[in-house]
Amino acid sequence: MLPLGLPDTVREALLAPLVDHHCDAVRRDELSRAQYELLIGGGVPAPPGTTHFDTPVGVAVRRWCAPVLDLPPHAPPAVYLARRAELGAAEANGRLLRAAGVAAFLVDTGTEDDDLLPAAEMARQGGAAADEIVRVEQVEHDVAEMACSSADYLEGLAEELAARAAGAVGLSTVAGHLHGLDFDAARPSRGSVIAAAGRRLADPKEPLADPVALRHLLWTAVDVARERGLPLQLHAGAGPDAGHAAPHRTDPALLTGFLRALQPAGVPVILLHCYPFHRQAAHLAAAYPHVHVDVGRALTRTGAGAWRVVDELLELAPFHKQLFGSGCSGVAETAHLGAVAFRRALGRALMERLEAGEWSAADAARVAYMIGSGNARRVYRL
Amino acid sequence: MLPLGLPDTVREALLAPLVDHHCDAVRRDELSRAQYELLIGGGVPAPPGTTHFDTPVGVAVRRWCAPVLDLPPHAPPAVYLARRAELGAAEANGRLLRAAGVAAFLVDTGTEDDDLLPAAEMARQGGAAADEIVRVEQVEHDVAEMACSSADYLEGLAEELAARAAGAVGLSTVAGHLHGLDFDAARPSRGSVIAAAGRRLADPKEPLADPVALRHLLWTAVDVARERGLPLQLHAGAGPDAGHAAPHRTDPALLTGFLRALQPAGVPVILLHCYPFHRQAAHLAAAYPHVHVDVGRALTRTGAGAWRVVDELLELAPFHKQLFGSGCSGVAETAHLGAVAFRRALGRALMERLEAGEWSAADAARVAYMIGSGNARRVYRL
Amino acid sequence: MLPLGLPDTVREALLAPLVDHHCDAVRRDELSRAQYELLIGGGVPAPPGTTHFDTPVGVAVRRWCAPVLDLPPHAPPAVYLARRAELGAAEANGRLLRAAGVAAFLVDTGTEDDDLLPAAEMARQGGAAADEIVRVEQVEHDVAEMACSSADYLEGLAEELAARAAGAVGLSTVAGHLHGLDFDAARPSRGSVIAAAGRRLADPKEPLADPVALRHLLWTAVDVARERGLPLQLHAGAGPDAGHAAPHRTDPALLTGFLRALQPAGVPVILLHCYPFHRQAAHLAAAYPHVHVDVGRALTRTGAGAWRVVDELLELAPFHKQLFGSGCSGVAETAHLGAVAFRRALGRALMERLEAGEWSAADAARVAYMIGSGNARRVYRL
């Protein structure tokens, strides 16, 4: 799986158990081909006459997951899905999660769905530990559905976030997908928040899109994170869902003002995914002591192309600010593919630096451990 | 021309006749050196003491077009242009167009000029079929010059677009160059359109830049495309002409709202060129079923650097959504160079994936056919 | 240092003395580890438990500067800094500046500080010539501190800029860092300028951030540059300082309107740094005859990753429009690292083009001279 010629110490560092610091839950049920294609295709059906297997992630599934299910690499889609069904979802998921070689999954509890594998079960099947990352929009949704008044909503939000955070290792937000990252950085005024709460309660089942309510949620999450010493994950970059904010509104550079406003709070921030704006994210990680970065879901989505994304992040991001995360979601394959892409991509980047005489093997091994697990252990205090 | 070691099937697929789904017309007349340099230099003279041959496209002309004119690779500019003159424009154009190895040119009839090769002639000289893509701004210009009233203009626009589309395989728009892609996505109101038509008729010889009139033109084109089942080409990315919209206003991500508004119409869209925003375009092609993408003119303009552009598009764009187009314009060399750059770049990308064990040869060959001609045949119903 | 297999002529061209057309002054005093880390880390301390040596520039210092101080490559940070202290700042600076292989430094006199090496001293220690680039914001600062009235300020600004320019080879501006490049391109009206001058004099010690006063300064600089036939350097791209404008406001594409407005003045412009927007800068250099480009500080900051940045610039920027500049600042190491990264990166790019049969060796050597020194000699009339 790794480039030939890598020194043993570097190889060992790359193959060591990872901390996957950002996973979404994956499906536990049996999936039809149509369902499977939707899950690897961002929720949109492929046009007539085409298939989502003709995408970077589709090719990667056939290449890297087929052998985990005892098939030869590049098995045809129908053969792959038939074998997956034959093994059953539980067996397939277990194999794929274990193949990822992950010591700990930090699972984002963004979506509640009986068809999703709970974090504890994901850990058990993957032979790993699991910790929880609280998706603040999910908490907000629960609170909005229950609240009877603006005061109730605002009080409930702070309380429920604190309560959920008590059992978690971090918080996450998808404000970038729901609204875009071009929001006003300042904490909103009390008056505007009360008005926003009133608007929110008029339609609590809708995804939260009101910019004032979102900013209030973010700043409440910052308060909770500061009190508990937890980091905050911010989704950035083009969301895979066609309903998400337009890509140019998800450039993490748009967060600059918010990141500056956050700096005194001492809350570590991790910019997630970021593609195709990962160079901007790397700059932010270099410029601000509390900012970290991963390329998460881009590892899986770009498949064979992930090496360049990882290498571009290495251009500027301090090595102590980069974290491995698979950004897995939908199917267990993505957890495995994220780990494979990360190890192969970082292996190629390190191999090039070694061959060019730019780096020493000792540094290469050390940095592989840092990005693969060490930085996450430090930032999340695992 | 292709990397050594490519499997025969992949080599054959790469060398198979292409469908060049987006060409501008090229000059048919004899060209002085000054004229030639302007045409390969985006219409701007090189500063004193410099030459546009010291650019990626200039080097590529000497490398890849010189042998087509019986010269050694890297022939000096003066030698190249002397040989071109010696052969005569017709012979040189014919050789270069045939060398492109294209089965069908889809020619954008954007500019009317007696010095330009008509589509049928381009086809004849290139030993290929040719079909027409109707540039909607050209139709608008013709209508604006003839119209006596706003009502006349609006009626004429719809009628003339429909009439021209009857003989074409697609429509194209350069609204991104004229105005930028940051326009309001919604169909403009009837009242605002009538007012815009009035403004337009006050100065019908100017290029269309009024945003309301442009939006009306776009939505009228969408209506025609839907009725006739034709795709719509949208120019995006930095235009080569210094008078075009500033680059940051040509990011195809700015089209997200328009693409969403278009989706129910079922009109296939192809984002053209897109460089340096081709990763954003790839995301759009992945997220929306009706959106396709090429890197067109960037193949020619970036010359030896085209491989990275093609490879970056492969990071995210579904393989059934990518189309080959040379984006040729000005001189016939660009048709040949686009095809050379495409074949070499895709060949390098596939070779890397094969050597890394990421792809099978069968998939590589299949995808080469898809991008080279198959996708265009499907989208344009050739 | 250069790729094996490069033809001798290309190797000689790459190793020939450079003109470093944009340097900031470097520190002349002895530096503690904390000071040193701040200088290579953009002015921000590394978080607890981390070090700025775990960054691309940190690794590059150990790799490429350690041997200049008689240490083996990859020497540990503590060993490197101990050796640096042992030699003394003067000896270390001299060795590093000479190692850069630079024939002439064009030194930006942006910051006045007794701890900084003056341009003449930098030249002497580096065995090179030195010329001055006048940082217009520094002149403005001096004038604002002395002026008694708006009229005094405005008159003083024009006079002092002209006086300082008389001994310089160019002007530079950091308006992009102070404010962002998204300013109104037009020359501000006399009335608005007088009002801005009044505001400015109320707080003359602050960095200039008022957009009207900045635009007035820019246009005054343009007047001086035109009169004296001097080029104007514009800092673009993400500034290394966390207090600088947010990255998305430093995209050089935002300058398009200003560049167009400047074109009739015949003042050459050089876009500095530009990363991660160097492709946009390359486009501007291709589209406008008076626009040039470097990737300056990105050479040092990206270290082993610089080859891709240089290669991406080569995708579109005319070869007669690219200039070498180290963008060095803070420590003398950055002058050496910029030169190393440039030679290695361009060497790799040329080697790839030669191996792929895209370029001839003669062209490769010629372009290496052009970018390394020839273009700077032409643009700055050295």
Short mmCIF file of C-alpha atoms in Angstrom, two decimals, chain B:
data_model
loop_
_atom_site.label_atom_id
_atom_site.label_comp_id
_atom_site.label_asym_id
_atom_site.label_seq_id
_atom_site.Cartn_x
_atom_site.Cartn_y
_atom_site.Cartn_z
CA MET B 1 3.33 11.37 -27.86
CA LEU B 2 1.96 9.22 -25.03
CA PRO B 3 3.87 7.94 -21.98
CA LEU B 4 5.86 4.78 -22.60
CA GLY B 5 4.49 1.68 -20.97
CA LEU B 6 0.81 2.46 -21.38
CA PRO B 7 -1.15 -0.72 -22.13
CA ASP B 8 -2.16 -1.00 -25.79
CA THR B 9 -5.85 -0.73 -25.03
CA VAL B 10 -5.35 2.53 -23.18
CA ARG B 11 -3.10 3.86 -25.90
CA GLU B 12 -5.71 3.04 -28.53
CA ALA B 13 -8.43 4.71 -26.51
CA LEU B 14 -6.35 7.87 -26.14
CA LEU B 15 -5.48 7.97 -29.83
CA ALA B 16 -9.04 7.28 -31.01
CA PRO B 17 -10.79 10.14 -32.85
CA LEU B 18 -12.01 12.83 -30.48
CA VAL B 19 -15.15 14.90 -30.40
CA ASP B 20 -13.95 18.47 -29.89
CA HIS B 21 -17.12 19.79 -28.29
CA HIS B 22 -16.04 23.41 -28.13
CA CYS B 23 -14.07 25.22 -30.80
CA ASP B 24 -14.10 28.82 -31.83
CA ALA B 25 -13.46 29.48 -35.51
CA VAL B 26 -9.85 29.96 -36.61
CA ARG B 27 -8.35 32.38 -39.10
CA ARG B 28 -8.22 31.37 -42.74
CA ASP B 29 -6.03 34.21 -44.03
CA GLU B 30 -2.26 34.64 -44.18
CA LEU B 31 -0.94 36.15 -40.95
CA SER B 32 1.98 38.48 -40.29
CA ARG B 33 4.15 37.77 -37.27
CA ALA B 34 2.51 40.64 -35.40
CA GLN B 35 -0.94 39.25 -36.17
CA TYR B 36 0.11 35.76 -35.23
CA GLU B 37 1.56 36.91 -31.90
CA LEU B 38 -1.61 38.81 -31.08
CA LEU B 39 -3.69 35.72 -31.75
CA ILE B 40 -1.65 33.45 -29.48
CA GLY B 41 -1.25 36.24 -26.89
CA GLY B 42 -4.84 37.02 -26.03
CA GLY B 43 -5.08 40.07 -28.25
CA VAL B 44 -2.46 42.09 -26.40
CA PRO B 45 0.94 42.90 -27.92
CA ALA B 46 3.99 41.60 -26.06
CA PRO B 47 5.94 44.40 -24.34
CA PRO B 48 8.98 45.78 -26.19
CA GLY B 49 11.87 43.35 -26.11
CA THR B 50 9.68 40.32 -25.53
CA THR B 51 7.66 37.90 -27.63
CA HIS B 52 4.52 35.85 -27.07
CA PHE B 53 6.54 32.87 -28.24
CA ASP B 54 8.07 32.98 -24.73
CA THR B 55 4.87 31.66 -23.24
CA PRO B 56 3.58 28.13 -22.63
CA VAL B 57 1.52 28.23 -25.82
CA GLY B 58 4.40 29.70 -27.82
CA VAL B 59 6.73 26.89 -26.80
CA ALA B 60 4.01 24.34 -27.50
CA VAL B 61 3.49 25.66 -31.03
CA ARG B 62 7.19 25.21 -31.77
CA ARG B 63 7.24 21.75 -30.19
CA TRP B 64 4.07 20.16 -31.48
CA CYS B 65 3.06 22.11 -34.57
CA ALA B 66 6.47 22.48 -36.22
CA PRO B 67 6.64 18.75 -37.09
CA VAL B 68 3.19 18.97 -38.68
CA LEU B 69 4.70 21.55 -41.04
CA ASP B 70 7.73 19.28 -41.69
CA LEU B 71 10.04 21.20 -39.34
CA PRO B 72 12.04 19.76 -36.47
CA PRO B 73 10.55 20.21 -32.98
CA HIS B 74 11.50 23.50 -31.29
CA ALA B 75 12.07 25.31 -34.58
CA PRO B 76 12.64 29.03 -33.96
CA PRO B 77 9.58 31.28 -34.28
CA ALA B 78 10.81 32.97 -37.46
CA VAL B 79 11.47 29.63 -39.12
CA TYR B 80 8.09 28.34 -38.06
CA LEU B 81 6.23 31.37 -39.39
CA ALA B 82 8.22 31.36 -42.62
CA ARG B 83 7.32 27.73 -43.23
CA ARG B 84 3.70 28.45 -42.39
CA ALA B 85 3.66 31.26 -44.97
CA GLU B 86 5.43 29.08 -47.51
CA LEU B 87 2.78 26.39 -47.21
CA GLY B 88 0.01 28.94 -47.24
CA ALA B 89 -2.72 29.31 -44.65
CA ALA B 90 -5.03 26.76 -46.28
CA GLU B 91 -2.43 24.00 -46.36
CA ALA B 92 -1.14 24.78 -42.87
CA ASN B 93 -4.64 24.91 -41.43
CA GLY B 94 -5.59 21.65 -43.11
CA ARG B 95 -2.52 19.86 -41.81
CA LEU B 96 -2.99 21.16 -38.27
CA LEU B 97 -6.69 20.39 -38.13
CA ARG B 98 -6.16 16.90 -39.46
CA ALA B 99 -3.29 16.32 -37.05
CA ALA B 100 -5.70 16.94 -34.18
CA GLY B 101 -7.29 13.56 -34.87
CA VAL B 102 -10.82 14.82 -34.38
CA ALA B 103 -13.93 13.08 -35.68
CA ALA B 104 -16.28 16.00 -35.07
CA PHE B 105 -15.83 19.67 -34.31
CA LEU B 106 -18.65 21.48 -32.53
CA VAL B 107 -18.01 25.01 -33.67
CA ASP B 108 -19.13 28.02 -31.71
CA THR B 109 -20.35 30.64 -34.17
CA GLY B 110 -19.52 33.46 -31.85
CA THR B 111 -17.80 35.88 -34.15
CA GLU B 112 -18.73 36.68 -37.70
CA ASP B 113 -15.70 37.59 -39.72
CA ASP B 114 -14.81 36.84 -43.32
CA ASP B 115 -11.29 35.98 -42.21
CA LEU B 116 -12.58 33.10 -40.10
CA LEU B 117 -12.98 29.59 -41.39
CA PRO B 118 -16.69 28.66 -41.45
CA ALA B 119 -17.60 25.51 -39.58
CA ALA B 120 -18.25 23.49 -42.70
CA GLU B 121 -14.88 24.48 -44.13
CA MET B 122 -13.16 23.70 -40.84
CA ALA B 123 -14.70 20.26 -40.99
CA ARG B 124 -13.70 19.70 -44.60
CA GLN B 125 -10.12 20.76 -44.00
CA GLY B 126 -9.92 18.75 -40.79
CA GLY B 127 -11.35 15.59 -42.35
CA ALA B 128 -14.09 15.64 -39.75
CA ALA B 129 -17.76 16.30 -39.22
CA ALA B 130 -18.82 19.68 -37.88
CA ASP B 131 -21.85 20.83 -35.98
CA GLU B 132 -22.85 24.24 -34.82
CA ILE B 133 -23.07 25.69 -31.34
CA VAL B 134 -25.08 28.92 -31.36
CA ARG B 135 -23.45 31.75 -29.42
CA VAL B 136 -26.45 33.50 -27.95
CA GLU B 137 -24.73 36.87 -27.63
CA GLN B 138 -24.09 36.87 -31.37
CA VAL B 139 -27.77 36.24 -32.06
CA GLU B 140 -28.68 38.97 -29.61
CA HIS B 141 -26.33 41.37 -31.34
CA ASP B 142 -27.92 40.69 -34.72
CA VAL B 143 -31.40 41.13 -33.28
CA ALA B 144 -30.51 44.32 -31.42
CA GLU B 145 -29.14 45.89 -34.58
CA MET B 146 -32.35 45.18 -36.50
CA ALA B 147 -34.99 45.82 -33.84
CA CYS B 148 -37.15 48.95 -33.97
CA SER B 149 -38.74 48.65 -30.52
CA SER B 150 -38.43 46.80 -27.26
CA ALA B 151 -41.29 44.52 -28.23
CA ASP B 152 -39.65 43.89 -31.57
CA TYR B 153 -36.34 43.12 -29.83
CA LEU B 154 -37.84 40.70 -27.32
CA GLU B 155 -39.93 38.87 -29.87
CA GLY B 156 -37.07 38.78 -32.33
CA LEU B 157 -34.72 37.38 -29.73
CA ALA B 158 -36.93 34.40 -28.94
CA GLU B 159 -37.67 33.74 -32.59
CA GLU B 160 -34.15 34.10 -33.85
CA LEU B 161 -32.69 31.94 -31.06
CA ALA B 162 -35.22 29.24 -31.86
CA ALA B 163 -34.53 29.51 -35.57
CA ARG B 164 -30.78 29.33 -35.16
CA ALA B 165 -31.02 26.51 -32.62
CA ALA B 166 -32.98 24.44 -35.13
CA GLY B 167 -29.79 23.69 -37.02
CA ALA B 168 -27.46 23.41 -34.05
CA VAL B 169 -26.47 20.87 -31.42
CA GLY B 170 -26.15 23.32 -28.53
CA LEU B 171 -26.11 26.92 -27.35
CA SER B 172 -23.29 28.86 -25.72
CA THR B 173 -22.97 32.03 -23.72
CA VAL B 174 -20.09 34.33 -22.82
CA ALA B 175 -22.03 36.22 -20.17
CA GLY B 176 -19.20 35.35 -17.80
CA HIS B 177 -16.72 37.27 -19.93
CA LEU B 178 -19.01 40.21 -20.64
CA HIS B 179 -20.35 40.73 -17.16
CA GLY B 180 -19.00 38.11 -14.77
CA LEU B 181 -20.87 35.14 -13.34
CA ASP B 182 -22.02 36.99 -10.24
CA PHE B 183 -25.41 37.83 -11.66
CA ASP B 184 -28.79 37.35 -10.05
CA ALA B 185 -29.91 33.82 -10.82
CA ALA B 186 -33.62 34.49 -11.09
CA ARG B 187 -35.45 35.06 -14.33
CA PRO B 188 -35.91 38.84 -14.54
CA SER B 189 -39.40 40.32 -14.32
CA ARG B 190 -41.20 41.28 -17.50
CA GLY B 191 -41.14 44.94 -16.54
CA SER B 192 -37.42 45.04 -15.91
CA VAL B 193 -36.79 43.21 -19.18
CA ILE B 194 -38.79 45.74 -21.19
CA ALA B 195 -36.83 48.55 -19.58
CA ALA B 196 -33.55 46.75 -20.28
CA ALA B 197 -34.55 46.23 -23.90
CA GLY B 198 -35.10 49.94 -24.22
CA ARG B 199 -31.64 50.67 -22.82
CA ARG B 200 -30.15 48.07 -25.10
CA LEU B 201 -31.64 49.56 -28.25
CA ALA B 202 -30.10 52.91 -27.42
CA ASP B 203 -26.69 51.46 -28.14
CA PRO B 204 -27.06 48.17 -30.02
CA LYS B 205 -23.52 48.08 -31.40
CA GLU B 206 -21.90 47.76 -27.99
CA PRO B 207 -21.26 44.31 -26.51
CA LEU B 208 -24.14 43.36 -24.27
CA ALA B 209 -23.23 44.14 -20.67
CA ASP B 210 -26.51 45.13 -19.04
CA PRO B 211 -27.13 42.48 -16.38
CA VAL B 212 -30.89 42.42 -16.82
CA ALA B 213 -30.66 42.08 -20.59
CA LEU B 214 -28.02 39.37 -20.17
CA ARG B 215 -30.18 37.45 -17.72
CA HIS B 216 -33.13 37.74 -20.06
CA LEU B 217 -30.98 36.44 -22.88
CA LEU B 218 -29.80 33.52 -20.73
CA TRP B 219 -33.30 32.55 -19.68
CA THR B 220 -34.57 32.85 -23.24
CA ALA B 221 -31.73 30.55 -24.27
CA VAL B 222 -32.74 28.13 -21.52
CA ASP B 223 -36.30 28.09 -22.86
CA VAL B 224 -35.05 27.32 -26.35
CA ALA B 225 -32.62 24.68 -25.10
CA ARG B 226 -35.36 22.98 -23.11
CA GLU B 227 -37.76 22.92 -26.02
CA ARG B 228 -35.19 21.47 -28.38
CA GLY B 229 -33.37 19.23 -25.90
CA LEU B 230 -30.08 21.08 -26.41
CA PRO B 231 -27.31 21.60 -23.89
CA LEU B 232 -26.07 25.04 -22.86
CA GLN B 233 -22.37 25.88 -22.72
CA LEU B 234 -21.34 28.48 -20.15
CA HIS B 235 -17.92 30.10 -20.48
CA ALA B 236 -16.25 30.34 -17.08
CA GLY B 237 -12.79 31.05 -15.74
CA ALA B 238 -10.39 33.81 -16.59
CA GLY B 239 -11.02 35.03 -20.13
CA PRO B 240 -7.92 35.45 -22.26
CA ASP B 241 -8.93 38.95 -23.29
CA ALA B 242 -7.82 41.80 -21.04
CA GLY B 243 -11.22 43.42 -21.54
CA HIS B 244 -13.05 40.49 -19.99
CA ALA B 245 -14.50 40.43 -16.50
CA ALA B 246 -11.97 40.24 -13.67
CA PRO B 247 -10.99 36.64 -12.87
CA HIS B 248 -12.60 36.46 -9.44
CA ARG B 249 -15.95 37.25 -11.05
CA THR B 250 -15.65 34.26 -13.41
CA ASP B 251 -15.44 31.54 -10.75
CA PRO B 252 -18.09 29.00 -11.82
CA ALA B 253 -19.06 28.59 -8.15
CA LEU B 254 -20.81 31.94 -8.59
CA LEU B 255 -23.20 30.09 -10.91
CA THR B 256 -24.47 27.81 -8.15
CA GLY B 257 -27.78 29.63 -7.79
CA PHE B 258 -28.35 29.72 -11.55
CA LEU B 259 -27.49 26.04 -11.87
CA ARG B 260 -30.00 25.20 -9.15
CA ALA B 261 -32.65 27.33 -10.82
CA LEU B 262 -31.94 25.56 -14.10
CA GLN B 263 -32.06 22.03 -12.72
CA PRO B 264 -35.84 21.54 -13.07
CA ALA B 265 -35.60 22.56 -16.75
CA GLY B 266 -33.60 19.44 -17.48
CA VAL B 267 -31.16 21.36 -19.66
CA PRO B 268 -27.64 19.89 -19.61
CA VAL B 269 -25.04 22.53 -18.81
CA ILE B 270 -21.35 22.39 -19.70
CA LEU B 271 -18.96 24.67 -17.83
CA LEU B 272 -16.20 25.65 -20.26
CA HIS B 273 -12.51 26.29 -19.48
CA CYS B 274 -12.98 27.23 -15.80
CA TYR B 275 -9.24 27.59 -15.12
CA PRO B 276 -8.04 28.45 -12.49
CA PHE B 277 -11.35 27.49 -10.87
CA HIS B 278 -11.58 24.01 -12.41
CA ARG B 279 -11.72 22.35 -8.98
CA GLN B 280 -14.80 24.38 -8.17
CA ALA B 281 -16.25 23.34 -11.52
CA ALA B 282 -15.46 19.70 -10.78
CA HIS B 283 -17.37 20.03 -7.54
CA LEU B 284 -20.39 21.43 -9.37
CA ALA B 285 -20.25 18.58 -11.88
CA ALA B 286 -20.20 16.13 -8.96
CA ALA B 287 -23.03 17.82 -7.07
CA TYR B 288 -25.53 18.52 -9.87
CA PRO B 289 -26.78 15.86 -12.28
CA HIS B 290 -27.14 18.27 -15.22
CA VAL B 291 -23.70 19.90 -14.92
CA HIS B 292 -20.67 18.88 -17.02
CA VAL B 293 -17.22 20.34 -17.33
CA ASP B 294 -14.20 20.77 -19.57
CA VAL B 295 -10.91 22.64 -19.15
CA GLY B 296 -10.97 23.64 -22.82
CA ARG B 297 -8.79 26.56 -23.60
CA ALA B 298 -6.59 25.89 -20.56
CA LEU B 299 -5.25 22.83 -22.41
CA THR B 300 -3.75 25.09 -25.05
CA ARG B 301 -2.85 28.07 -22.89
CA THR B 302 -0.97 26.05 -20.26
CA GLY B 303 0.93 23.89 -22.76
CA ALA B 304 3.38 21.63 -20.93
CA GLY B 305 1.54 22.40 -17.69
CA ALA B 306 -1.80 21.05 -18.91
CA TRP B 307 -1.25 17.67 -17.25
CA ARG B 308 -1.80 19.13 -13.78
CA VAL B 309 -4.98 20.91 -14.85
CA VAL B 310 -6.40 17.71 -16.29
CA ASP B 311 -5.28 15.77 -13.24
CA GLU B 312 -6.89 18.26 -10.87
CA LEU B 313 -10.16 17.93 -12.75
CA LEU B 314 -9.95 14.17 -12.27
CA GLU B 315 -9.75 14.69 -8.50
CA LEU B 316 -13.47 15.22 -8.14
CA ALA B 317 -15.33 15.42 -11.46
CA PRO B 318 -17.26 12.24 -12.31
CA PHE B 319 -15.73 10.63 -15.37
CA HIS B 320 -19.09 10.69 -17.15
CA LYS B 321 -19.25 14.47 -16.71
CA GLN B 322 -15.92 15.47 -18.29
CA LEU B 323 -15.70 16.42 -21.97
CA PHE B 324 -12.79 17.07 -24.24
CA GLY B 325 -12.83 20.46 -25.90
CA SER B 326 -9.84 22.28 -27.29
CA GLY B 327 -11.38 25.71 -26.83
CA CYS B 328 -9.40 26.51 -29.94
CA SER B 329 -9.53 30.01 -31.28
CA GLY B 330 -7.52 32.34 -33.47
CA VAL B 331 -5.15 29.94 -35.17
CA ALA B 332 -5.56 26.32 -36.25
CA GLU B 333 -2.55 25.44 -34.13
CA THR B 334 -4.75 25.68 -31.05
CA ALA B 335 -7.02 22.89 -32.27
CA HIS B 336 -4.02 20.60 -32.64
CA LEU B 337 -2.42 21.72 -29.38
CA GLY B 338 -5.63 21.18 -27.44
CA ALA B 339 -5.86 17.62 -28.70
CA VAL B 340 -2.16 16.95 -28.05
CA ALA B 341 -2.32 18.40 -24.55
CA PHE B 342 -5.47 16.45 -23.75
CA ARG B 343 -4.09 13.12 -24.93
CA ARG B 344 -0.73 13.62 -23.25
CA ALA B 345 -2.23 14.92 -20.00
CA LEU B 346 -4.85 12.22 -19.71
CA GLY B 347 -2.24 9.65 -20.70
CA ARG B 348 0.04 10.79 -17.91
CA ALA B 349 -2.79 10.80 -15.38
CA LEU B 350 -3.88 7.30 -16.36
CA MET B 351 -0.32 6.01 -16.42
CA GLU B 352 0.23 7.26 -12.88
CA ARG B 353 -2.97 5.58 -11.71
CA LEU B 354 -2.00 2.32 -13.39
CA GLU B 355 1.54 2.35 -12.01
CA ALA B 356 0.23 3.11 -8.54
CA GLY B 357 -2.17 0.20 -8.80
CA GLU B 358 -5.13 2.53 -8.34
CA TRP B 359 -6.90 1.77 -11.60
CA SER B 360 -7.25 -1.20 -13.94
CA ALA B 361 -6.25 -0.88 -17.58
CA ALA B 362 -9.80 -1.69 -18.62
CA ASP B 363 -11.16 1.22 -16.60
CA ALA B 364 -8.46 3.52 -17.91
CA ALA B 365 -9.32 2.72 -21.52
CA ARG B 366 -13.02 3.06 -20.90
CA VAL B 367 -12.66 6.44 -19.22
CA ALA B 368 -10.39 7.68 -22.01
CA TYR B 369 -13.12 6.91 -24.54
CA MET B 370 -15.77 8.51 -22.34
CA ILE B 371 -13.94 11.81 -21.92
CA GLY B 372 -12.52 11.86 -25.43
CA SER B 373 -15.79 11.34 -27.27
CA GLY B 374 -18.40 9.19 -25.54
CA ASN B 375 -19.68 11.77 -23.09
CA ALA B 376 -20.01 14.37 -25.84
CA ARG B 377 -21.94 11.95 -28.04
CA ARG B 378 -24.34 11.33 -25.16
CA VAL B 379 -24.76 14.94 -24.05
CA TYR B 380 -25.10 16.42 -27.56
CA ARG B 381 -26.94 13.37 -28.95
CA LEU B 382 -24.52 13.19 -31.88
#
